[in-house]
Short mmCIF file of C-alpha atoms and ligand atoms in Angstrom, two decimals:
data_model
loop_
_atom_site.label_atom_id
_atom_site.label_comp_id
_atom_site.label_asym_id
_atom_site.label_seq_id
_atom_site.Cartn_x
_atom_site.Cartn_y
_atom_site.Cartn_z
CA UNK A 802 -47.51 50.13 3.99
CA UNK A 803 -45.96 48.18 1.29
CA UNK A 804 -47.83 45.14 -0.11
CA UNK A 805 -45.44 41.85 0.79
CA UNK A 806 -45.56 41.05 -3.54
CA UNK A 807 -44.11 44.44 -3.57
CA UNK A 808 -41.57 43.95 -0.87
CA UNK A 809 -40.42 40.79 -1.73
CA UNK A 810 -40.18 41.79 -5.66
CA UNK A 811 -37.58 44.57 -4.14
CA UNK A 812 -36.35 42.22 -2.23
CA UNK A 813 -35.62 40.16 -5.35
CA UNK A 814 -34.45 42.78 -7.04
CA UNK A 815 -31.59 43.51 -4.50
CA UNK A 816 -30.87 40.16 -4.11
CA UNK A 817 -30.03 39.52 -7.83
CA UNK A 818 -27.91 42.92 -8.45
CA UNK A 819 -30.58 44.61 -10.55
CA UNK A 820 -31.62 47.25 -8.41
CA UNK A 821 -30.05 50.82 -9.63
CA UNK A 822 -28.54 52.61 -7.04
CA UNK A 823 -27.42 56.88 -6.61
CA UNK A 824 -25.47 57.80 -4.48
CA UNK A 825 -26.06 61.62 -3.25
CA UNK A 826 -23.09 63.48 -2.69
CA UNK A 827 -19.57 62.44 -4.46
CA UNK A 828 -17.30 63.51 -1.47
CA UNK A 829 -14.64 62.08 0.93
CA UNK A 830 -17.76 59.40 2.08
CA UNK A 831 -20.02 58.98 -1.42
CA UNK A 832 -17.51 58.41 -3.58
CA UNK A 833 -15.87 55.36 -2.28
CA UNK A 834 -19.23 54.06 -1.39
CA UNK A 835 -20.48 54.69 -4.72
CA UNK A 836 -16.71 52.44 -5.69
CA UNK A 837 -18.33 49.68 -2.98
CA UNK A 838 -20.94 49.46 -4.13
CA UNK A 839 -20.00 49.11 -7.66
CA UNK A 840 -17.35 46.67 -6.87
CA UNK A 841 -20.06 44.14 -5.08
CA UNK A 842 -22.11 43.98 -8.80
CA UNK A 843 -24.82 46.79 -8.59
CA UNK A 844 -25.09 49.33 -11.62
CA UNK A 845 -24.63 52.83 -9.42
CA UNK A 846 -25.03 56.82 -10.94
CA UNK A 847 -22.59 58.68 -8.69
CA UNK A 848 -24.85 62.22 -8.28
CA UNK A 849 -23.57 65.44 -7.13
CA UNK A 850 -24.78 69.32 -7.65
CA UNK A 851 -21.20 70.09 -8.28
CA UNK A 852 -20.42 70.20 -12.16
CA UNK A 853 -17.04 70.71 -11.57
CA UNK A 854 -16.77 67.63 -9.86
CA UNK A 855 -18.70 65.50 -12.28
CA UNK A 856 -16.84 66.76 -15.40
CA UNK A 857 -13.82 65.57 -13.48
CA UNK A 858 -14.54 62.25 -12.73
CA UNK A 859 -16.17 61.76 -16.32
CA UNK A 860 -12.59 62.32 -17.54
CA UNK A 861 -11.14 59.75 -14.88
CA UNK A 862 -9.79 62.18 -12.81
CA UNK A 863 -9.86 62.57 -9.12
CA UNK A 864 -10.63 65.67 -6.57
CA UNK A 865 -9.62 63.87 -3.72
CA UNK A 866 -6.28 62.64 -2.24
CA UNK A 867 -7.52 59.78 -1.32
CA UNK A 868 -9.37 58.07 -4.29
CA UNK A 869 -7.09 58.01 -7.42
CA UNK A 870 -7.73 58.69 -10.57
CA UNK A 871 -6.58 55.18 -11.83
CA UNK A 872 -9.51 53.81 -9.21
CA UNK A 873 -11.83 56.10 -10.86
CA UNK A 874 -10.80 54.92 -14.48
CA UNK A 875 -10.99 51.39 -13.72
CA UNK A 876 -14.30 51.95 -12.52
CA UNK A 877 -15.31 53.52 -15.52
CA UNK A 878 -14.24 50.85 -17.47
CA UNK A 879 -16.77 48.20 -15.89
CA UNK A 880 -19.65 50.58 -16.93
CA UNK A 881 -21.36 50.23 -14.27
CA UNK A 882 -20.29 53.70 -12.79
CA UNK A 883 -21.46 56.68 -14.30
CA UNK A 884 -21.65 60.10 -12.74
CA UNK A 885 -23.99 63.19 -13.00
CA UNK A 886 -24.91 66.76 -11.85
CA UNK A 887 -28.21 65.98 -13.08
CA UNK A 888 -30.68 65.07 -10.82
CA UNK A 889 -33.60 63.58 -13.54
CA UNK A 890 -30.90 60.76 -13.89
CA UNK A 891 -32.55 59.57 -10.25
CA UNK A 892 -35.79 58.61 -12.32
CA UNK A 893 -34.79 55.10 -12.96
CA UNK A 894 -33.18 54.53 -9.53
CA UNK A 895 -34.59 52.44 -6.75
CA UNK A 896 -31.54 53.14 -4.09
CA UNK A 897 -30.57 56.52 -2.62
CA UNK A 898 -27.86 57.01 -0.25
CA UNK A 899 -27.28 60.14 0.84
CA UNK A 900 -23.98 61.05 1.62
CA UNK A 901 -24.09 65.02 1.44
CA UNK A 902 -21.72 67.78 3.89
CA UNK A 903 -23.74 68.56 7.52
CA UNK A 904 -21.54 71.27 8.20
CA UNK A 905 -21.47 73.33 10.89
CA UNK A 906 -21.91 77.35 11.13
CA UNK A 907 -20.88 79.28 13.70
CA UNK A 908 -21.05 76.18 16.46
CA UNK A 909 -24.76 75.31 14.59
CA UNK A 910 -25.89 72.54 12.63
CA UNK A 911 -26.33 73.23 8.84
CA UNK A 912 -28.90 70.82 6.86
CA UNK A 913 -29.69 72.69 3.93
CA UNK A 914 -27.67 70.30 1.66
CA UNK A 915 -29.73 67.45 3.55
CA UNK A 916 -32.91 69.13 2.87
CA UNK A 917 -32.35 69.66 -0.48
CA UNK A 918 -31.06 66.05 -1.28
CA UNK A 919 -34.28 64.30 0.32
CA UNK A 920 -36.44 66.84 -1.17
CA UNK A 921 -34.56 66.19 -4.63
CA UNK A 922 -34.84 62.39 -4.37
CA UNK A 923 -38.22 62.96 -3.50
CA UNK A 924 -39.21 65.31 -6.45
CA UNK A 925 -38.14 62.39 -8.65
CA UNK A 926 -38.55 59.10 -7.27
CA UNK A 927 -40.65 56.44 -8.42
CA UNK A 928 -41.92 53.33 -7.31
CA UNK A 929 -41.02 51.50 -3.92
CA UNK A 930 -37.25 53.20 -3.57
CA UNK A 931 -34.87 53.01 -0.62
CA UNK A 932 -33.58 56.61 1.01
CA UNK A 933 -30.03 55.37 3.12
CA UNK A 934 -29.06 58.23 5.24
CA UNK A 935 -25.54 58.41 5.90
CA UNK A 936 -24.85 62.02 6.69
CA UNK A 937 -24.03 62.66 10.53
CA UNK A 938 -26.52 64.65 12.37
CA UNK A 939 -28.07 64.54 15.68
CA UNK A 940 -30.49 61.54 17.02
CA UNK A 941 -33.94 62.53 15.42
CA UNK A 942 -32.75 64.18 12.12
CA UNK A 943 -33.52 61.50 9.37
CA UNK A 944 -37.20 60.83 10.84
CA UNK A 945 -38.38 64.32 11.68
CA UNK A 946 -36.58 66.11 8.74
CA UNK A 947 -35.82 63.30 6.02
CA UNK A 948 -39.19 60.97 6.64
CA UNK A 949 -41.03 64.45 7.43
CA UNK A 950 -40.54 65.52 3.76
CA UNK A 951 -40.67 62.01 2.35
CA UNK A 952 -44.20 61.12 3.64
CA UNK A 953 -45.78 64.92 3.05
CA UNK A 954 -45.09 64.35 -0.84
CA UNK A 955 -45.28 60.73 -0.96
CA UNK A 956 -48.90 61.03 0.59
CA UNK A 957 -49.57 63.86 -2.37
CA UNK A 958 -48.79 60.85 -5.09
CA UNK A 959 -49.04 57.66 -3.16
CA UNK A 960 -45.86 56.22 -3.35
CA UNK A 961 -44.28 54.01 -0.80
CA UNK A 962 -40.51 53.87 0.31
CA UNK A 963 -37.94 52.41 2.67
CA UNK A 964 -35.97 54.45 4.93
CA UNK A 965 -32.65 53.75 7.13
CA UNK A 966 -29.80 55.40 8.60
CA UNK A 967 -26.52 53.88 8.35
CA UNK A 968 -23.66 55.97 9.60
CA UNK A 969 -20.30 56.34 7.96
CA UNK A 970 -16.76 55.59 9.62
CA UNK A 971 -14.86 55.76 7.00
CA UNK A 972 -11.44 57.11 8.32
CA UNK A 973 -10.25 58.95 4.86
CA UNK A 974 -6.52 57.68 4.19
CA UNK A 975 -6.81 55.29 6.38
CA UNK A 976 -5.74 52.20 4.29
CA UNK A 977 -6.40 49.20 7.07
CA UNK A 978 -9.83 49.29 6.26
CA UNK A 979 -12.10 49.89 3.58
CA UNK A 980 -15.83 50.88 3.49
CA UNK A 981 -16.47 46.49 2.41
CA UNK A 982 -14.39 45.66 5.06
CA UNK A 983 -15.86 48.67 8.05
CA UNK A 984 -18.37 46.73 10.24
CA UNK A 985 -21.48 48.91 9.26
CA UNK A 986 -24.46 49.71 11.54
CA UNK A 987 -28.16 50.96 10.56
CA UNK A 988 -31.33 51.32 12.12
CA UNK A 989 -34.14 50.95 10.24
CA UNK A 990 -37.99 53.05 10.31
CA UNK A 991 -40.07 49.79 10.14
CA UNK A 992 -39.13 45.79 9.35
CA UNK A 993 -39.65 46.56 6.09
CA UNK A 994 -37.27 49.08 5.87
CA UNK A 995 -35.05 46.72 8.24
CA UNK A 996 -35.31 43.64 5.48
CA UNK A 997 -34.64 45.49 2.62
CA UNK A 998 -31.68 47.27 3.93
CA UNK A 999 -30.03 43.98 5.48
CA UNK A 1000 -30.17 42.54 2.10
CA UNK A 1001 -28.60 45.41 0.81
CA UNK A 1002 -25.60 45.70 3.09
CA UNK A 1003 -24.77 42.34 3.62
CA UNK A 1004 -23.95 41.96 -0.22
CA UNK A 1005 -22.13 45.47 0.11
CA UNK A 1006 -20.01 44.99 3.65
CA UNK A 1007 -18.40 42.05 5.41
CA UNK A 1008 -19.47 42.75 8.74
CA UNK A 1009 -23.30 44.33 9.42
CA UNK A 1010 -25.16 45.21 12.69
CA UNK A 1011 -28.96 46.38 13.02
CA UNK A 1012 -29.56 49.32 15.66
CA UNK A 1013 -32.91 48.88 17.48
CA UNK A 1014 -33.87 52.30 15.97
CA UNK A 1015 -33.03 55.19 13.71
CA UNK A 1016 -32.30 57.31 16.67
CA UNK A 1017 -30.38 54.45 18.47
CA UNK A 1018 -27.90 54.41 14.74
CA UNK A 1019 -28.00 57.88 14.60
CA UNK A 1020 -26.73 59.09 18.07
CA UNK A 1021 -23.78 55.95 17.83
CA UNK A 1022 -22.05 57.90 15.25
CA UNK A 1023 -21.87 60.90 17.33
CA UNK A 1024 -20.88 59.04 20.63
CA UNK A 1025 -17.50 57.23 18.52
CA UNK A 1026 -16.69 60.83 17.56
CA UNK A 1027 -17.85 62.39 20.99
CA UNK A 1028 -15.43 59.68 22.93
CA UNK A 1029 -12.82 60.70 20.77
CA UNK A 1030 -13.25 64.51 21.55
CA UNK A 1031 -13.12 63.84 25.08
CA UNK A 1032 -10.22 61.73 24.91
CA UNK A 1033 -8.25 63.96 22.81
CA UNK A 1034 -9.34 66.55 25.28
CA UNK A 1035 -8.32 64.52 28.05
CA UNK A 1036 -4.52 63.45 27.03
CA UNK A 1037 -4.16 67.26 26.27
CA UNK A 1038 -4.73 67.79 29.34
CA UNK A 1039 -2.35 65.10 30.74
CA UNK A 1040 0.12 66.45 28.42
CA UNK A 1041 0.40 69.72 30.64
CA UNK A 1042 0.09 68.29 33.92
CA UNK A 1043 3.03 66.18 32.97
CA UNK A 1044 4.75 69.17 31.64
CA UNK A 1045 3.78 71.00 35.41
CA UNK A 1046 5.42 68.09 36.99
CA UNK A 1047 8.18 67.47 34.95
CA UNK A 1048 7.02 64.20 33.82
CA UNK A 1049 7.75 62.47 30.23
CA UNK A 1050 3.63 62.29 28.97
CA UNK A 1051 5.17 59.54 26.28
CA UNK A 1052 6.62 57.25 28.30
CA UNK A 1053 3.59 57.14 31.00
CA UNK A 1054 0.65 56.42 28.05
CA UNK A 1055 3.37 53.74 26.93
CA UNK A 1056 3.84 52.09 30.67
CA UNK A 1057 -0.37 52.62 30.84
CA UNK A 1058 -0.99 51.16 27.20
CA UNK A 1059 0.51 47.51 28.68
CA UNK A 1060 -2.52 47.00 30.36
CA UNK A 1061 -4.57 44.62 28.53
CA UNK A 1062 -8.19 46.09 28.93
CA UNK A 1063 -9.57 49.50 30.12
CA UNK A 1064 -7.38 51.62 28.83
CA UNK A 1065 -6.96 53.20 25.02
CA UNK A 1066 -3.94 54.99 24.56
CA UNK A 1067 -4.64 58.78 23.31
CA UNK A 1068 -1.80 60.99 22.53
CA UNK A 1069 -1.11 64.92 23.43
CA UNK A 1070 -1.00 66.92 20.19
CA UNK A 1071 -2.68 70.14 17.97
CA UNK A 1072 -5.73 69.39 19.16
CA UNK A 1073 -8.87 67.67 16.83
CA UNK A 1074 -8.97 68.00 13.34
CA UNK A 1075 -10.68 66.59 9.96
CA UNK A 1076 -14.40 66.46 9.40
CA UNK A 1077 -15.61 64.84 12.31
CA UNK A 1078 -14.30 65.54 15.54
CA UNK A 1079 -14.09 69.26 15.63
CA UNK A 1080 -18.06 68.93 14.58
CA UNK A 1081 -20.25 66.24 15.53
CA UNK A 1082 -20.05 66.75 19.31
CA UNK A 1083 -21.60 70.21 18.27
CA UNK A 1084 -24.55 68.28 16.65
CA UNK A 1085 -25.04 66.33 19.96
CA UNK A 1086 -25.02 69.62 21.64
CA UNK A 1087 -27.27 71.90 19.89
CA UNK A 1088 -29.60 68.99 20.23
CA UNK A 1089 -29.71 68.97 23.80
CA UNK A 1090 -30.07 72.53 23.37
CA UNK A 1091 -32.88 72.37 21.91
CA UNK A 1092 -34.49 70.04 24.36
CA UNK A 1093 -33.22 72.33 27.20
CA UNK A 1094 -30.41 70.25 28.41
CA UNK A 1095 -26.70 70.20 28.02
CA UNK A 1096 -23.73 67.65 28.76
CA UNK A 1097 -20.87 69.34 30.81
CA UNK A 1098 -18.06 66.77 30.13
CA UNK A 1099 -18.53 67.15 26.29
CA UNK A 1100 -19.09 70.43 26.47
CA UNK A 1101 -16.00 71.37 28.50
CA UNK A 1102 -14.08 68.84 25.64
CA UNK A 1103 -15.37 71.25 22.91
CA UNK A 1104 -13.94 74.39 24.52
CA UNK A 1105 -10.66 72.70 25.47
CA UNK A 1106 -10.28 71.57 21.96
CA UNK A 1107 -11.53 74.61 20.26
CA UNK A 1108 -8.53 76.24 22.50
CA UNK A 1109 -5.45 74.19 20.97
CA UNK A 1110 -2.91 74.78 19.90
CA UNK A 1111 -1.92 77.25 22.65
CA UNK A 1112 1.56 77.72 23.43
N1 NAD B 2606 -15.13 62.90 5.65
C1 NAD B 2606 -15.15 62.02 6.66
O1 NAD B 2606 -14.12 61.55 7.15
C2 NAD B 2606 -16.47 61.57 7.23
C3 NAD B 2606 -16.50 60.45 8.05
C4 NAD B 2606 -17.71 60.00 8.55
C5 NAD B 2606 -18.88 60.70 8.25
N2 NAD B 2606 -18.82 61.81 7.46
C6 NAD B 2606 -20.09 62.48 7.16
O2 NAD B 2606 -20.47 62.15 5.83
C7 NAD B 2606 -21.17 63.25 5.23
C8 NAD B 2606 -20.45 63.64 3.94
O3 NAD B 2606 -19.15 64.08 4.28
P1 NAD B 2606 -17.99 64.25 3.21
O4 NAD B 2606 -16.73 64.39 3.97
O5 NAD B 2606 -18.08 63.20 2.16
O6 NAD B 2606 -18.39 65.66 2.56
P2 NAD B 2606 -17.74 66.36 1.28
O7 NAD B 2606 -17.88 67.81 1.49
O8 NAD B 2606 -16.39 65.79 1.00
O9 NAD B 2606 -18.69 65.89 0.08
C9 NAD B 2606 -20.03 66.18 0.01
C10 NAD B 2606 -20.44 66.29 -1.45
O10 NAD B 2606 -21.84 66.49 -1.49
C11 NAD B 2606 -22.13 67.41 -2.56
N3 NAD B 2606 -23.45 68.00 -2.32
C12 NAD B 2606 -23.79 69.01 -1.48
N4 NAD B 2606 -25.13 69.20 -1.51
C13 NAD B 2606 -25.64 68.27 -2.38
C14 NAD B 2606 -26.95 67.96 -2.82
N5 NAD B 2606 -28.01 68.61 -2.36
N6 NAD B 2606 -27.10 66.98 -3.72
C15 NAD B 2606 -26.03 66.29 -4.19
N7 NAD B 2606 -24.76 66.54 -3.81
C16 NAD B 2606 -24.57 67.52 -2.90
C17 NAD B 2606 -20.97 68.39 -2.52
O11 NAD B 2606 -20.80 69.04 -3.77
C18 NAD B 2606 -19.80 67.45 -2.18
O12 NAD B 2606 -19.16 66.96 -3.36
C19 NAD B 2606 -21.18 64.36 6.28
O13 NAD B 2606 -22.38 64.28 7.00
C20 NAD B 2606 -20.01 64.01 7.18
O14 NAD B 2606 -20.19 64.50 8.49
C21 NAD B 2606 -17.66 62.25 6.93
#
C-alpha cells in the first residue's frame, strides 16, 4: 500500500506535467499515444526493442502510413519527444504504457512481447510508477500475468506501483477521431491506482470513463471487436441469401438503416481484416477454453469469417 504523502506527491506530480512518461511499443497504437501525450504537456521517451524503428524516427521519419514524418519532426522539435531502443532510459520514468503486438499463432494467444515489456519495466523501475496496459488480451491477463510479475519482484525490493488497463480504439486512418478526442475507458487494480490514472487521462483525453474492474475494461475491448465480427459475419451472410433470392443486399441495409434505433448498418464484403477483428474474438475464445466453456455465436462468426472471400 502506498502511503497517502506518497500518493498525493504523484498525484501532484501528474497534475503539474512533471511526471516522465514511456511509452512501450512505438506501433500503429504507441506512437500516436506517445504524440498525445506529448501534445497535452508531459515530457514522454517513445521505447521500442526495434532499432530500426528508433533510428527512423530519430531522423524524423515515419514507418507508418498513418503518422507522417512532418508529425514526427514537429514533435521533435518541442523536445519533449525522444525515442529509444534502450530500455535503462525507463530509469527516470514514473509512467509506463504498454502498447506492445498480442498477436495471435495458429488461432492462440501470443504474450511473450507482454511478458517481456512488464518484466522490462519491472527490471528498471523505481519509485511509486504507473504500469497502463493497453494491449488487447483476454479478461484476466493484466492482473494474473502483468500484476503477477509486478508484485513477485516488487516484493523482492519493496517498491510500490499503480496499475490499470485502458484499452485502445484507435481506428488507424481513421481521421474523425483522434486518440485526445476517443472517449477512453480503464479499470483500475485499487482506488489508488483508480486516482492516479483519472488524473492522468483526463489531462490526456476529452472524454474518460472508469470500468468497475480490470477485468470489466479488459473484456469491453474484446466485446466492440467481437460485435463487429459477428456483424460482419452476419451481413455476409445476408449478402448470399439475397443473392439466393435474387434480392439487391444494398438497397435492403439502406431501406433498414432509416430506422432510427436498433439497427447498425453492416455491409457484405472480403470478410474482416486489420489488427483487430480477425484476432481478438480468438482471445475471448481461448479464454473460455481454458475455463472449459465456449460461445457458439462467436465461434461460428470466426469460422464464417476465416472462410471469406469464397467465390
Ligand atoms: N493497430 C490497431 O488498430 C489496434 C487497435 C486497438 C488495439 N490494438 C492493440 O494494441 C496493441 C499494439 O498494437 P499495434 O497495432 O500498435 O502493434 P504494432 O505491431 O504496430 O506495434 C507494436 C510495437 O511494439 C514493439 N515491441 C514488441 N515487443 C516489445 C517489447 N517487449 N518492448 C518494447 N517494444 C516492443 C514492436 O517492435 C512494434 O514496434 C496490440 O495489443 C493490439 O491488439 C491495436
Amino acid at each position: 500500500m502506498i502511503s497517502n504523502e506518497v500518493l498525493n506527491q504523484f498525484v501532484n506530480q501528474l497534475q503539474g506535467k512533471k511526471s516522465r512518461i514511456m511509452v512501450v511499443g512505438l506501433g500503429y497504437i504507441g506512437l500516436p499515444l506517445a504524440e498525445c501525450i506529448a501534445k497535452a504537456g508531459f515530457n514522454v521517451i517513445g521505447y521500442d526493442t526495434n532499432l530500426n524503428k528508433i533510428e527512423l524516427l530519430n531522423r524524423g521519419e515515419s514507418y507508418l502510413e498513418t503518422m507522417s514524418a512532418s508529425r514526427i519532426q514537429e514533435l521533435l522539435k518541442t523536445g519533449r519527444l525522444s525515442f529509444t531502443a534502450d530500455i535503462a532510459c525507463a530509469e527516470s520514468c514514473d509512467v509506463y504504457w504498454v502498447c506492445v503486438p498480442t498477436p495471435l499463432l495458429n488461432g492462440a494467444p501470443i504474450l511473450d512481447s507482454f511478458y517481456s515489456a512488464i518484466k522490462s519495466i519491472r527490471a528498471i523501475a523505481k519509485k511509486p510508477f504507473l504500469v497502463v496496459v493497453s494491449s488487447t488480451s483476454f479478461p484476466g491477463t493484466t492482473r494474473s500475468i502483468g500484476l503477477s510479475i509486478l508484485v513477485k519482484e516488487a516484493q523482492e525490493e519493496g517498491h510500490d506501483f499503480f496499475l490499470v488497463f485502458s484499452p485502445e480504439r484507435e481506428d488507424p486512418g481513421n481521421t474523425k477521431f483522434t486518440t485526445k478526442t476517443l472517449p477512453r475507458v480503464f479499470g483500475a487494480l485499487n482506488m489508488q491506482s483508480a486516482k492516479v490514472a483519472m488524473v492522468l487521462f483526463k489531462q490526456l483525453f476529452d472524454e474518460v470513463h472508469q470500468a468497475s474492474s480490470i477485468e470489466t475494461a479488459e473484456a469491453s475491448k474484446l466485446m466492440e471487436n467481437v460485435y463487429r465480427a459477428v456483424n460482419i459475419a452476419l451481413a455476409n451472410e445476408w449478402g448470399e441469401i439475397c443473392a439466393q433470392l435474387n434480392l439487391d443486399v444494398w438497397e435492403i441495409i439502406k431501406l433498414a438503416s432509416t430506422k432510427p434505433f436498433g439497427f447498425q448498418a453492416f455491409y457484405p464484403g472480403p470478410g474482416v481484416g486489420g489488427h483487430c477483428i480477425p484476432v481478438d474474438p480468438y482471445y475471448l475464445l481461448s479464454k473460455l477454453k481454458s475455463i472449459g466453456s465456449n460461445a457458439e455465436l462467436i465461434n461460428l462468426a470466426c469460422d464464417l469469417n476465416r472462410k471469406r472471400p469464397h467465390i
